[in-house]
Amino acid sequence: MQLQSMYQDIILDHYRNPHGRGLREPFEAEVHHVNPTCGDEVTLRVHLDGDTLADVSYEGMGCSISQASVSAMYELVVGRPVTDALATGEHFMTLMQSKGDPSVAEKLEDELEDAVAFAGVSKYPARIKCALMSWMALKDASARALSATAPAGGENA
């Protein structure tokens, strides 16, 4: 039970003190994602420096889970290569598919840091979309940013 309480505290802290919040410039891509089941929204911008996520900025509204998830995501991905950030997103997806299995959370703890606190969310299918919304937005924005910065004519350009 103490672990559950600590996880709730981490989620509430990210909700009350969001990291990286506020739309910033410059950016190569901006996306807006909505969770139609509950009305959560996030507008997310990605700024690249080569293949590194130099900045991820966002504005959003919704439940504590959706807003805390984007804050925890920001902490994990800024300053990392896009491929590494997206791999972390896949690990978060694995956590969300774990149905609360503590062994999965334990395996992913080092990779996901504060985001492992969302392990309990995986027990509630209706809330999983809340936690995943920002990660899906990051995947979308990263793909758009990479295609916008790709040299014309492909590899030989």
Coordinates of C-alpha atoms in Angstrom, one line a residue:
M1 CA 0.0 0.0 0.0
Q2 CA 2.9 2.4 0.7
L3 CA 4.0 2.1 -2.9
Q4 CA 0.5 2.9 -4.2
S5 CA 0.4 6.0 -2.0
M6 CA 3.9 7.1 -3.3
Y7 CA 2.8 6.6 -6.9
Q8 CA -0.4 8.7 -6.2
D9 CA 1.8 11.4 -4.7
I10 CA 4.1 11.5 -7.8
I11 CA 1.1 11.8 -10.1
L12 CA -0.4 14.6 -8.0
D13 CA 2.9 16.4 -7.9
H14 CA 3.3 16.4 -11.7
Y15 CA -0.3 17.5 -12.0
R16 CA 0.1 20.4 -9.5
N17 CA 3.6 21.4 -10.7
P18 CA 3.7 20.5 -14.4
H19 CA 7.2 20.3 -15.9
G20 CA 7.7 21.9 -19.3
R21 CA 4.2 23.4 -19.6
G22 CA 3.7 26.3 -21.9
L23 CA 3.9 26.5 -25.7
R24 CA 7.4 27.7 -26.8
E25 CA 9.1 28.6 -30.0
P26 CA 10.9 27.5 -32.1
F27 CA 9.2 24.3 -33.1
E28 CA 9.2 22.1 -36.2
A29 CA 5.8 20.4 -35.5
E30 CA 2.7 21.0 -33.5
V31 CA -0.2 18.5 -32.9
H32 CA -3.4 18.6 -31.0
H33 CA -4.8 15.4 -29.6
V34 CA -8.1 14.9 -27.8
N35 CA -9.3 11.9 -25.8
P36 CA -13.0 11.8 -27.0
T37 CA -14.0 9.5 -24.1
C38 CA -13.4 12.1 -21.4
G39 CA -12.4 15.4 -23.2
D40 CA -8.7 15.5 -22.2
E41 CA -6.7 17.6 -24.6
V42 CA -3.1 18.4 -25.3
T43 CA -1.4 20.7 -27.8
L44 CA 2.2 19.6 -28.1
R45 CA 5.1 21.1 -29.9
V46 CA 8.4 19.5 -30.8
H47 CA 11.7 21.3 -31.5
L48 CA 14.6 19.3 -32.9
D49 CA 18.3 19.8 -32.9
G50 CA 19.3 17.3 -35.5
D51 CA 17.7 14.1 -34.3
T52 CA 17.5 15.2 -30.7
L53 CA 14.4 16.5 -28.9
A54 CA 15.7 19.9 -27.9
D55 CA 12.4 20.9 -26.5
V56 CA 8.9 19.6 -26.0
S57 CA 6.3 22.2 -25.0
Y58 CA 2.6 21.8 -24.4
E59 CA -0.6 23.1 -23.1
G60 CA -3.4 20.9 -22.1
M61 CA -6.5 20.4 -20.0
G62 CA -8.1 17.4 -18.5
C63 CA -7.8 14.9 -15.7
S64 CA -4.9 14.6 -13.3
I65 CA -3.7 11.5 -15.1
S66 CA -3.5 13.0 -18.6
Q67 CA -1.8 16.2 -17.4
A68 CA 0.6 14.5 -15.0
S69 CA 1.5 12.0 -17.8
V70 CA 2.6 14.8 -20.2
S71 CA 4.7 16.4 -17.4
A72 CA 6.4 13.1 -16.6
M73 CA 6.9 12.5 -20.3
Y74 CA 8.6 15.9 -20.7
E75 CA 11.1 15.0 -18.0
L76 CA 12.0 11.7 -19.8
V77 CA 12.3 12.8 -23.4
V78 CA 13.8 16.3 -23.6
G79 CA 17.5 16.2 -24.6
R80 CA 17.3 12.7 -25.9
P81 CA 17.5 11.4 -29.5
V82 CA 14.0 11.0 -31.0
T83 CA 14.6 7.2 -31.4
D84 CA 15.4 6.8 -27.6
A85 CA 12.4 9.0 -26.6
L86 CA 10.0 6.9 -28.8
A87 CA 11.5 3.7 -27.3
T88 CA 10.7 5.1 -23.9
G89 CA 7.2 5.7 -25.2
E90 CA 7.0 2.0 -26.1
H91 CA 8.1 1.0 -22.6
F92 CA 5.3 3.3 -21.2
M93 CA 2.9 1.5 -23.5
T94 CA 4.1 -1.9 -22.1
L95 CA 3.5 -0.5 -18.6
M96 CA -0.1 0.5 -19.6
Q97 CA -0.7 -3.0 -21.0
S98 CA 0.5 -4.7 -17.8
K99 CA -2.8 -4.6 -16.0
G100 CA -1.0 -3.6 -12.8
D101 CA 1.5 -6.4 -12.8
P102 CA 4.1 -5.2 -10.3
S103 CA 6.9 -7.2 -12.0
V104 CA 6.5 -5.1 -15.2
A105 CA 6.7 -1.9 -13.2
E106 CA 9.8 -3.1 -11.5
K107 CA 11.5 -4.0 -14.8
L108 CA 10.7 -0.6 -16.3
E109 CA 11.5 1.5 -13.2
D110 CA 14.9 2.7 -14.3
E111 CA 13.8 3.5 -17.8
L112 CA 10.5 5.3 -16.9
E113 CA 11.6 7.0 -13.6
D114 CA 8.5 9.0 -12.3
A115 CA 6.3 7.7 -15.2
V116 CA 6.4 4.2 -13.5
A117 CA 3.9 5.8 -11.1
F118 CA 1.2 5.3 -13.7
A119 CA 1.4 1.5 -13.3
G120 CA -1.8 1.5 -11.2
V121 CA -3.6 3.3 -14.1
S122 CA -3.1 0.1 -16.2
K123 CA -5.7 -1.6 -14.0
Y124 CA -8.4 0.8 -15.3
P125 CA -9.0 0.5 -19.1
A126 CA -10.9 3.7 -19.3
R127 CA -8.0 5.6 -17.8
I128 CA -5.2 4.1 -20.0
K129 CA -6.1 6.5 -22.9
C130 CA -5.7 9.4 -20.5
A131 CA -2.1 8.4 -19.6
L132 CA -1.2 7.5 -23.3
M133 CA -2.6 10.7 -25.0
S134 CA 0.6 12.7 -24.6
W135 CA 2.8 9.8 -25.7
M136 CA 0.7 9.4 -28.9
A137 CA 1.0 13.2 -29.5
L138 CA 4.8 13.0 -29.1
K139 CA 5.0 10.1 -31.6
D140 CA 2.8 12.1 -34.0
A141 CA 4.7 15.4 -33.6
S142 CA 8.1 13.7 -33.8
A143 CA 7.2 12.0 -37.1
R144 CA 6.0 15.3 -38.5
A145 CA 9.1 17.2 -37.2
L146 CA 11.5 14.6 -38.7
S147 CA 9.7 14.7 -42.1
A148 CA 9.8 18.5 -42.0
T149 CA 13.5 18.6 -41.4
A150 CA 14.4 15.8 -43.8
P151 CA 16.5 16.9 -46.8
A152 CA 14.6 17.2 -50.1
G153 CA 15.2 14.3 -52.4
G154 CA 15.9 11.7 -49.7
E155 CA 19.3 10.3 -48.7
N156 CA 21.2 11.4 -51.7
A157 CA 20.3 15.0 -51.5

